[in-house]
Amino acid sequence: MQDLVIYNTLHRKKELFQPIAAPNVGMYVCGPTVYGDPHLGHARPAITFDILFRYLKHIGYKVRYVRNITDVGHLEHDADEGDDKIEKKARLEQLEPMEIAQHYTNRYHDAMRSLNVLPPSIEPHATGHIIEQEELVKQILANGYAYESNGSIYFDVERYDKDHHYGVLSGRNITDMINNSRELAGVGEKRNQIDFALWKRAMPEHIMRWPSPWSDGFPGWHCECTAMGRKYLGDHFDIHGGGMDLIFPHHECEIAQAVASQGDEMVKYWMHNNMITINGQKMGKSLGNFITLEQFFTGEHDTLTQAYSPMTIRFFILSAHYRGTVDFSNEALQAAEKGYERLMNGIEDLARIQSAAASDENTKKFVAGFRQKCYDAMNDDLMTPAVISTLFEACHLVNILIDHKAQISADDLKELTEAMQLFAFDILGLQNECGANNDAREEAYGKVVDMVLDLRAKAKAEKNWAVSDQIRDALAEAGFQVKDTKDGVTWKLDR
């Protein structure tokens, strides 16, 4: 089993991954709030933790991957004020909130399938776990870390901080937070403005409500992940992931809820992907600067100069380390498109290589170290850009082998093929859209192109070099790449 090192946000350093109960791994990742179409910002955590899910399984772990659907309780300001995001959308469209949630859950699933994101082991919905969230609130109340106010229940952050440490994940200081909120002191139901809702009493106009010992209402946004993580992964589990915008308040509040209810932390490793930005600003529905995934796939958005395939989007995201920022631009996506096509072409071209009795020294050395070099990159906190770089090195070797400037044995060719396909397809989760789309076209064009090349061969045999070159150039202009090799003429349709 590989020695995987991951960055633990909780301790702000890379740590050797050692599961609580190996070979079993419990992983919880915050899923979408389903009130709008998924956008590029949703794709990044989904792809990041899909890579982790794939790799953990590949290196021998049995993974239970839980990714939730937030369909209640997420208020507009990510705090305790404003409308429920799903309810607001339901009123605008004159639909039931669950119609909104179901519609956008379906849209999210469609987008994830397009991006080749594997489904999680369990996908719990917040509305399906109201009882578990109420039980969590009861435990926190019983332990003295929450209070009731006008039918709502709030977490007492100041009281909790006396016994524990509120801010352990985000690095925030409670004194600074209290001082920054003093101008709002005494306003509303809270004892302190930094307290957060565990249960909210529903106003008369609020559609989504459930009975509780305190009021007819709904759970606070932060409760769902603590309650559902505990239900499906136990009191202690290995990994909790999400976007870094969730570090505070969401994940900080999750830690506080877990400690306040059971006495210790639930999660061993906290992992966070960085943001997708547009002109340096976070992409998100709340900011109104997002581009939906469907708009990327169709090209129907003012800022897009073309459509981009799902695999181009996936390659774009994997081309940067998950903890680094990724700034959207058409130029960056076009570069990703070219890089993705180059990799797919390289893998397709493996089938064209003729093996020799033995590999030359440089080829043998590269193939011998290729697989482990990719593993080393993955083991270093999922360094996908380094894996892609190594795959490009392999593509360069493929071109050299096709041009007969190097030799490779049958065994080395088999190893190179298997390793390239393993890391490109199984671990990075890429799919060959190029090959799938071109098979039918190449078959249709094949007979025509072969006939034209026969005419070119006849012209060459007659030493009519002008006609020969004219045919080659005309084919190139039409999008066909023609190569003269010592084994004969080859062609393919340019992407």
Coordinates of C-alpha atoms in Angstrom, one line a residue:
M1 CA 0.0 0.0 0.0
Q2 CA 1.3 3.5 -0.9
D3 CA 2.3 6.0 1.7
L4 CA -0.1 8.8 1.0
V5 CA 0.5 12.3 2.5
I6 CA -2.3 14.8 2.7
Y7 CA -2.6 18.4 3.9
N8 CA -4.6 18.6 7.1
T9 CA -6.2 22.0 7.4
L10 CA -6.7 21.4 11.2
H11 CA -2.9 21.3 11.8
R12 CA -1.9 23.4 8.8
K13 CA 0.6 20.9 7.5
K14 CA 1.0 17.7 5.5
E15 CA 0.5 14.5 7.4
L16 CA 0.9 10.8 6.6
F17 CA -2.6 9.4 6.0
Q18 CA -3.2 6.7 8.7
P19 CA -6.9 5.7 8.8
I20 CA -8.6 5.1 12.2
A21 CA -9.6 1.6 11.3
A22 CA -7.6 0.5 8.2
P23 CA -8.3 -0.7 5.6
N24 CA -11.7 1.1 6.1
V25 CA -11.8 4.8 5.4
G26 CA -14.7 7.1 6.2
M27 CA -14.9 10.3 4.1
Y28 CA -17.6 13.0 4.2
V29 CA -17.7 15.9 1.7
C30 CA -20.1 18.8 1.7
G31 CA -22.3 18.6 -1.3
P32 CA -24.4 21.3 -3.0
T33 CA -27.3 23.5 -1.8
V34 CA -29.7 22.6 -4.6
Y35 CA -31.4 25.9 -5.6
G36 CA -29.7 26.5 -8.9
D37 CA -27.8 24.9 -11.7
P38 CA -24.3 23.6 -10.9
H39 CA -21.5 25.9 -12.0
L40 CA -17.7 25.6 -12.3
G41 CA -17.3 26.3 -8.6
H42 CA -19.3 23.2 -7.8
A43 CA -17.1 21.1 -10.2
R44 CA -13.9 21.7 -8.3
P45 CA -14.7 20.1 -4.9
A46 CA -16.6 17.3 -6.7
I47 CA -13.6 16.5 -8.9
T48 CA -11.0 17.0 -6.1
F49 CA -12.6 14.5 -3.8
D50 CA -13.5 12.2 -6.7
I51 CA -9.7 11.9 -7.3
L52 CA -9.2 11.2 -3.6
F53 CA -12.0 8.6 -3.6
R54 CA -10.5 6.9 -6.7
Y55 CA -7.0 6.9 -5.4
L56 CA -7.8 5.6 -1.9
K57 CA -9.7 2.7 -3.5
H58 CA -6.9 2.1 -6.0
I59 CA -4.2 1.8 -3.3
G60 CA -6.3 -0.8 -1.3
Y61 CA -8.7 1.0 1.0
K62 CA -12.3 0.2 1.4
V63 CA -13.9 3.7 1.3
R64 CA -17.4 4.8 2.5
Y65 CA -17.8 8.2 0.8
V66 CA -20.7 10.3 2.0
R67 CA -21.6 13.5 0.1
N68 CA -24.7 15.3 1.3
I69 CA -27.5 17.3 -0.5
T70 CA -28.5 20.5 1.4
D71 CA -32.2 20.9 0.8
V72 CA -33.2 22.9 3.8
G73 CA -31.7 25.4 6.4
H74 CA -29.1 27.2 4.2
L75 CA -30.1 30.8 4.6
E76 CA -29.2 33.5 2.2
H77 CA -26.4 35.0 4.2
D78 CA -24.8 31.7 5.3
A79 CA -25.7 32.7 8.8
D80 CA -29.0 33.0 10.6
E81 CA -30.8 35.8 8.7
G82 CA -32.5 36.0 5.4
D83 CA -34.6 33.5 3.4
D84 CA -33.9 29.8 3.0
K85 CA -32.3 29.7 -0.4
I86 CA -34.5 26.9 -1.6
E87 CA -37.7 28.4 -0.3
K88 CA -37.0 31.7 -1.9
K89 CA -36.5 30.0 -5.3
A90 CA -39.7 28.1 -4.8
R91 CA -41.7 31.2 -4.2
L92 CA -40.2 32.9 -7.2
E93 CA -41.1 29.9 -9.4
Q94 CA -44.4 29.1 -7.6
L95 CA -43.3 25.6 -6.9
E96 CA -43.0 23.4 -3.9
P97 CA -39.6 23.6 -2.2
M98 CA -39.0 19.9 -2.8
E99 CA -39.7 20.4 -6.5
I100 CA -36.9 22.9 -6.6
A101 CA -34.6 20.6 -4.6
Q102 CA -35.4 17.6 -6.7
H103 CA -35.0 19.5 -10.0
Y104 CA -31.6 20.9 -9.2
T105 CA -30.4 17.7 -7.6
N106 CA -31.1 16.0 -10.9
R107 CA -29.3 18.7 -12.7
Y108 CA -26.3 18.3 -10.4
H109 CA -26.2 14.6 -11.0
D110 CA -26.4 15.1 -14.7
A111 CA -23.4 17.4 -14.6
M112 CA -21.4 15.1 -12.4
R113 CA -22.0 12.2 -14.8
S114 CA -20.8 14.4 -17.7
L115 CA -17.6 15.2 -15.7
N116 CA -17.1 11.4 -14.9
V117 CA -17.4 12.1 -11.2
L118 CA -18.2 8.8 -9.4
P119 CA -21.3 8.8 -7.3
P120 CA -20.7 8.7 -3.5
S121 CA -21.4 5.6 -1.4
I122 CA -24.2 7.4 0.4
E123 CA -25.9 10.7 -0.6
P124 CA -28.1 11.8 2.4
H125 CA -30.5 14.7 2.2
A126 CA -30.8 17.2 5.1
T127 CA -34.6 16.9 5.0
G128 CA -34.4 13.2 5.5
H129 CA -32.4 13.5 8.8
I130 CA -34.4 16.0 10.8
I131 CA -34.7 13.6 13.7
E132 CA -30.9 13.1 13.9
Q133 CA -30.4 16.9 13.8
E134 CA -32.9 17.4 16.6
E135 CA -31.1 14.7 18.7
L136 CA -27.8 16.6 18.1
V137 CA -29.4 19.8 19.4
K138 CA -30.7 18.0 22.5
Q139 CA -27.2 16.7 23.3
I140 CA -25.7 20.1 23.0
L141 CA -28.4 21.7 25.2
A142 CA -28.0 18.9 27.8
N143 CA -24.2 19.6 27.9
G144 CA -24.8 23.3 28.5
Y145 CA -23.5 24.7 25.3
A146 CA -26.7 26.0 23.8
Y147 CA -29.7 28.1 24.9
E148 CA -33.3 28.6 23.8
S149 CA -34.5 32.0 22.7
N150 CA -38.1 32.6 21.5
G151 CA -38.4 29.0 20.2
S152 CA -35.0 29.0 18.5
I153 CA -31.9 27.3 19.8
Y154 CA -28.5 28.9 19.5
F155 CA -25.0 27.6 20.2
D156 CA -23.3 29.5 23.0
V157 CA -19.9 30.2 21.4
E158 CA -18.5 32.1 24.4
R159 CA -19.5 29.4 26.9
Y160 CA -18.0 26.7 24.6
D161 CA -14.7 28.6 24.2
K162 CA -14.2 28.6 28.0
D163 CA -13.9 24.9 27.9
H164 CA -12.6 24.2 24.4
H165 CA -11.3 26.3 21.5
Y166 CA -13.6 27.9 19.0
G167 CA -11.5 28.8 16.0
V168 CA -9.2 25.8 16.1
L169 CA -9.8 25.2 12.3
S170 CA -10.0 28.7 11.0
G171 CA -7.4 30.3 13.3
R172 CA -9.9 33.0 14.3
N173 CA -9.8 34.5 17.7
I174 CA -13.1 34.7 19.7
T175 CA -12.2 38.0 21.4
D176 CA -11.7 39.6 18.0
M177 CA -14.9 38.2 16.7
I178 CA -16.9 39.5 19.7
N179 CA -15.3 42.9 19.5
N180 CA -16.1 43.1 15.8
S181 CA -19.7 42.3 16.5
R182 CA -20.3 44.6 19.5
E183 CA -22.1 47.2 17.5
L184 CA -24.9 44.6 17.0
A185 CA -25.0 43.5 20.6
G186 CA -28.5 43.3 22.0
V187 CA -30.1 43.1 18.6
G188 CA -32.3 40.0 17.9
E189 CA -32.6 36.8 19.8
K190 CA -29.0 35.9 20.4
R191 CA -27.0 36.5 23.6
N192 CA -24.0 37.2 21.3
Q193 CA -23.9 37.9 17.6
I194 CA -21.3 35.2 17.0
D195 CA -23.6 32.5 18.3
F196 CA -25.1 30.4 15.6
A197 CA -28.5 28.7 15.1
L198 CA -29.0 25.0 15.8
W199 CA -32.7 25.2 15.4
K200 CA -34.8 28.1 14.0
R201 CA -38.4 28.8 14.8
A202 CA -40.3 29.1 11.6
M203 CA -42.1 32.4 10.8
P204 CA -45.7 32.0 9.6
E205 CA -44.7 32.5 6.0
H206 CA -42.0 29.8 6.2
I207 CA -43.0 26.8 4.2
M208 CA -40.5 24.2 5.3
R209 CA -41.1 23.3 9.0
W210 CA -41.0 20.4 11.3
P211 CA -42.2 19.8 14.9
S212 CA -39.6 19.9 17.7
P213 CA -39.6 20.2 21.5
W214 CA -38.9 24.0 21.0
S215 CA -41.0 25.1 18.1
D216 CA -42.2 24.2 14.6
G217 CA -39.1 25.1 12.7
F218 CA -36.1 23.9 10.8
P219 CA -32.5 22.9 11.7
G220 CA -29.5 25.3 11.3
W221 CA -27.4 24.8 8.3
H222 CA -24.4 23.6 10.2
C223 CA -26.3 20.7 12.0
E224 CA -26.9 18.5 9.0
C225 CA -23.3 17.6 8.3
T226 CA -22.4 16.8 11.9
A227 CA -25.6 14.7 12.3
M228 CA -25.3 12.8 9.0
G229 CA -21.6 12.3 9.2
R230 CA -22.0 10.8 12.6
K231 CA -24.9 8.6 11.5
Y232 CA -23.1 7.0 8.5
L233 CA -19.5 7.2 9.5
G234 CA -19.6 7.0 13.3
D235 CA -18.4 9.3 16.2
H236 CA -14.9 9.3 14.7
F237 CA -14.0 9.2 11.0
D238 CA -11.1 9.9 8.8
I239 CA -11.7 12.7 6.3
H240 CA -14.0 15.7 6.0
G241 CA -13.7 17.7 2.8
G242 CA -15.1 20.7 1.0
G243 CA -14.2 24.1 -0.4
M244 CA -12.0 26.4 1.6
D245 CA -14.9 28.9 1.8
L246 CA -16.6 26.4 4.2
I247 CA -13.7 26.5 6.7
F248 CA -15.5 29.4 8.4
P249 CA -18.2 29.3 9.6
H250 CA -19.5 26.0 8.4
H251 CA -16.7 23.6 9.3
E252 CA -15.7 25.6 12.4
C253 CA -19.2 25.2 13.6
E254 CA -19.3 21.5 12.8
I255 CA -16.2 20.9 15.0
A256 CA -17.8 22.9 17.9
Q257 CA -21.1 20.9 17.6
A258 CA -19.2 17.6 17.6
V259 CA -17.1 18.5 20.7
A260 CA -20.1 20.0 22.5
S261 CA -22.3 17.0 21.9
Q262 CA -19.8 14.1 22.4
G263 CA -16.8 15.6 24.1
D264 CA -14.2 15.3 21.4
E265 CA -13.7 15.9 17.7
M266 CA -15.2 13.6 15.1
V267 CA -12.8 14.2 12.2
K268 CA -9.1 13.3 12.0
Y269 CA -8.2 15.0 8.6
W270 CA -9.8 18.2 7.3
M271 CA -9.2 18.8 3.6
H272 CA -10.1 21.8 1.6
N273 CA -9.9 22.7 -2.1
N274 CA -9.2 26.3 -3.2
M275 CA -11.6 28.4 -5.2
I276 CA -12.3 28.9 -8.8
T277 CA -12.1 32.7 -9.4
I278 CA -13.0 35.1 -12.2
N279 CA -10.8 38.1 -12.3
G280 CA -9.5 37.2 -8.8
Q281 CA -13.0 37.0 -7.2
K282 CA -14.6 33.8 -6.0
M283 CA -17.1 32.3 -8.4
G284 CA -20.5 31.7 -6.8
K285 CA -24.2 32.0 -7.1
S286 CA -24.4 34.4 -4.2
L287 CA -22.0 36.8 -6.1
G288 CA -23.8 36.5 -9.4
N289 CA -20.6 35.9 -11.3
F290 CA -20.9 32.2 -12.0
I291 CA -21.0 30.3 -15.3
T292 CA -23.0 27.1 -15.2
L293 CA -21.5 23.8 -16.3
E294 CA -24.2 23.5 -19.0
Q295 CA -23.2 26.9 -20.4
F296 CA -19.6 25.7 -20.6
F297 CA -20.7 22.6 -22.4
T298 CA -22.8 24.6 -24.9
G299 CA -20.7 27.8 -25.1
E300 CA -23.9 29.9 -24.4
H301 CA -22.5 32.6 -22.2
D302 CA -21.3 36.1 -23.0
T303 CA -17.9 35.6 -21.5
L304 CA -17.3 32.3 -23.4
T305 CA -15.7 32.3 -26.9
Q306 CA -16.5 28.7 -27.5
A307 CA -18.0 25.6 -26.0
Y308 CA -15.8 23.4 -23.7
S309 CA -16.3 19.7 -23.3
P310 CA -16.7 18.1 -19.9
M311 CA -13.3 16.5 -20.1
T312 CA -11.7 19.8 -21.0
I313 CA -13.3 21.2 -17.8
R314 CA -12.0 18.2 -15.8
F315 CA -8.5 18.5 -17.2
F316 CA -8.5 22.3 -16.5
I317 CA -9.3 21.7 -12.9
L318 CA -6.7 18.9 -12.5
S319 CA -4.0 21.0 -14.2
A320 CA -3.8 22.9 -10.9
H321 CA -3.1 21.5 -7.5
Y322 CA -6.4 21.3 -5.5
R323 CA -5.1 23.8 -2.9
G324 CA -4.1 26.4 -5.4
T325 CA -6.3 29.0 -6.9
V326 CA -7.6 28.5 -10.5
D327 CA -8.6 31.7 -12.3
F328 CA -11.0 31.2 -15.2
S329 CA -10.2 32.6 -18.6
N330 CA -10.9 31.4 -22.2
E331 CA -7.2 31.3 -22.8
A332 CA -6.7 28.9 -19.8
L333 CA -9.5 26.7 -21.0
Q334 CA -8.2 26.6 -24.5
A335 CA -4.8 25.6 -23.2
A336 CA -6.5 22.9 -21.2
E337 CA -8.4 21.7 -24.3
K338 CA -5.1 21.4 -26.2
G339 CA -3.4 19.6 -23.4
Y340 CA -6.2 17.2 -23.0
E341 CA -6.3 16.4 -26.7
R342 CA -2.5 16.0 -26.7
L343 CA -2.8 13.4 -23.9
M344 CA -5.6 11.5 -25.6
N345 CA -3.7 11.5 -28.9
G346 CA -0.7 10.1 -27.1
I347 CA -2.6 7.3 -25.6
E348 CA -4.3 6.5 -28.9
D349 CA -1.0 6.5 -30.6
L350 CA 0.3 3.7 -28.3
A351 CA -1.5 1.3 -30.6
R352 CA 0.6 2.4 -33.6
I353 CA 3.9 1.7 -32.0
Q354 CA 5.8 -1.4 -33.3
S355 CA 7.7 -3.2 -30.6
A356 CA 11.3 -4.2 -31.0
A357 CA 13.3 -7.1 -29.6
A358 CA 14.6 -4.8 -26.8
S359 CA 14.2 -1.3 -25.6
D360 CA 17.0 1.2 -25.9
E361 CA 18.6 2.4 -22.7
N362 CA 16.7 5.7 -22.3
T363 CA 13.3 4.1 -23.1
K364 CA 13.8 1.3 -20.7
K365 CA 14.9 3.7 -18.0
F366 CA 11.8 5.9 -18.5
V367 CA 9.3 3.1 -18.6
A368 CA 10.9 1.5 -15.5
G369 CA 10.4 4.7 -13.5
F370 CA 7.2 6.0 -15.0
R371 CA 4.6 4.3 -12.8
Q372 CA 6.4 5.1 -9.6
K373 CA 6.9 8.7 -10.6
C374 CA 3.1 9.1 -11.0
Y375 CA 2.5 7.4 -7.7
D376 CA 5.0 9.7 -6.0
A377 CA 3.1 12.7 -7.3
M378 CA -0.3 11.3 -6.1
N379 CA 1.2 10.4 -2.7
D380 CA 2.4 14.0 -2.3
D381 CA -1.0 15.4 -1.4
L382 CA -2.6 14.5 -4.7
M383 CA -0.2 16.5 -6.9
T384 CA -2.3 16.0 -10.1
P385 CA -0.3 18.6 -12.2
A386 CA 2.8 16.5 -11.7
V387 CA 1.0 13.4 -12.8
I388 CA -0.2 15.2 -16.0
S389 CA 3.4 16.5 -16.6
T390 CA 4.7 12.9 -16.3
L391 CA 2.0 11.7 -18.7
F392 CA 3.1 14.4 -21.2
E393 CA 6.7 13.1 -20.9
A394 CA 5.3 9.7 -21.9
C395 CA 3.4 11.3 -24.9
H396 CA 6.8 12.7 -26.0
L397 CA 8.3 9.3 -25.8
V398 CA 5.4 7.9 -27.8
N399 CA 6.1 10.4 -30.6
I400 CA 9.8 9.5 -30.7
L401 CA 8.9 5.8 -30.9
I402 CA 6.4 6.4 -33.7
D403 CA 9.1 8.3 -35.6
H404 CA 11.5 5.3 -35.1
K405 CA 14.0 7.4 -33.2
A406 CA 13.9 5.0 -30.3
Q407 CA 13.0 1.4 -29.7
I408 CA 10.7 -0.3 -27.1
S409 CA 10.3 -4.0 -26.3
A410 CA 6.9 -5.6 -26.2
D411 CA 7.0 -5.9 -22.4
D412 CA 7.9 -2.3 -21.9
L413 CA 5.2 -1.2 -24.4
K414 CA 2.7 -3.2 -22.5
E415 CA 3.8 -1.6 -19.2
L416 CA 3.8 1.9 -20.7
T417 CA 0.3 1.4 -22.1
E418 CA -1.2 0.0 -18.9
A419 CA 0.4 2.7 -16.7
M420 CA -0.7 5.6 -19.0
Q421 CA -4.2 4.3 -19.1
L422 CA -4.3 3.6 -15.3
F423 CA -3.3 7.2 -14.4
A424 CA -5.2 9.0 -17.1
F425 CA -8.4 7.1 -17.0
D426 CA -8.8 5.2 -13.7
I427 CA -7.1 7.7 -11.3
L428 CA -7.5 11.1 -13.0
G429 CA -10.9 10.0 -14.2
L430 CA -10.5 11.3 -17.8
Q431 CA -12.4 9.8 -20.6
N432 CA -11.4 9.8 -24.3
E433 CA -14.1 12.0 -25.8
C434 CA -11.8 12.5 -28.8
G435 CA -11.7 8.8 -29.7
A436 CA -15.3 8.2 -29.1
N437 CA -16.4 11.2 -31.2
N438 CA -14.0 10.4 -34.0
D439 CA -14.5 6.7 -34.5
A440 CA -17.6 7.2 -36.6
R441 CA -16.1 10.1 -38.6
E442 CA -12.8 8.3 -39.3
E443 CA -14.7 5.2 -40.5
A444 CA -16.8 7.4 -42.8
Y445 CA -13.9 9.4 -44.1
G446 CA -11.5 6.4 -44.2
K447 CA -12.4 5.1 -47.6
V448 CA -12.3 8.5 -49.2
V449 CA -9.0 9.5 -47.6
D450 CA -7.4 6.1 -48.5
M451 CA -8.5 6.6 -52.1
V452 CA -7.0 10.1 -52.2
L453 CA -3.7 8.8 -50.7
D454 CA -3.6 6.1 -53.3
L455 CA -3.7 8.8 -55.9
R456 CA -0.9 10.6 -54.0
A457 CA 1.1 7.3 -54.0
K458 CA 0.6 7.0 -57.7
A459 CA 1.8 10.6 -58.2
K460 CA 4.9 9.9 -56.1
A461 CA 5.6 6.7 -58.0
E462 CA 5.5 8.7 -61.2
K463 CA 7.8 11.3 -59.5
N464 CA 5.1 13.9 -59.9
W465 CA 6.1 15.7 -56.7
A466 CA 4.0 18.8 -57.3
V467 CA 0.8 16.8 -57.4
S468 CA 1.9 14.7 -54.4
D469 CA 2.5 17.7 -52.3
Q470 CA -0.7 19.4 -53.5
I471 CA -2.7 16.4 -52.3
R472 CA -0.9 16.3 -49.0
D473 CA -1.5 20.1 -48.4
A474 CA -5.1 19.9 -49.5
L475 CA -5.7 17.1 -46.9
A476 CA -4.0 19.1 -44.2
E477 CA -6.1 22.2 -45.0
A478 CA -9.2 20.0 -44.7
G479 CA -8.1 18.9 -41.2
F480 CA -6.3 15.6 -42.0
Q481 CA -2.8 15.0 -40.7
V482 CA -0.7 12.9 -43.1
K483 CA 2.6 11.3 -42.2
D484 CA 5.1 9.5 -44.4
T485 CA 6.9 6.9 -42.4
K486 CA 9.2 4.1 -43.4
D487 CA 6.3 1.7 -42.8
G488 CA 4.0 3.6 -45.1
V489 CA 1.6 6.5 -45.0
T490 CA -0.6 7.1 -41.9
W491 CA -3.3 9.7 -41.4
K492 CA -5.7 10.9 -38.8
L493 CA -8.3 13.6 -38.4
D494 CA -7.0 16.5 -36.4
R495 CA -9.0 17.3 -33.3

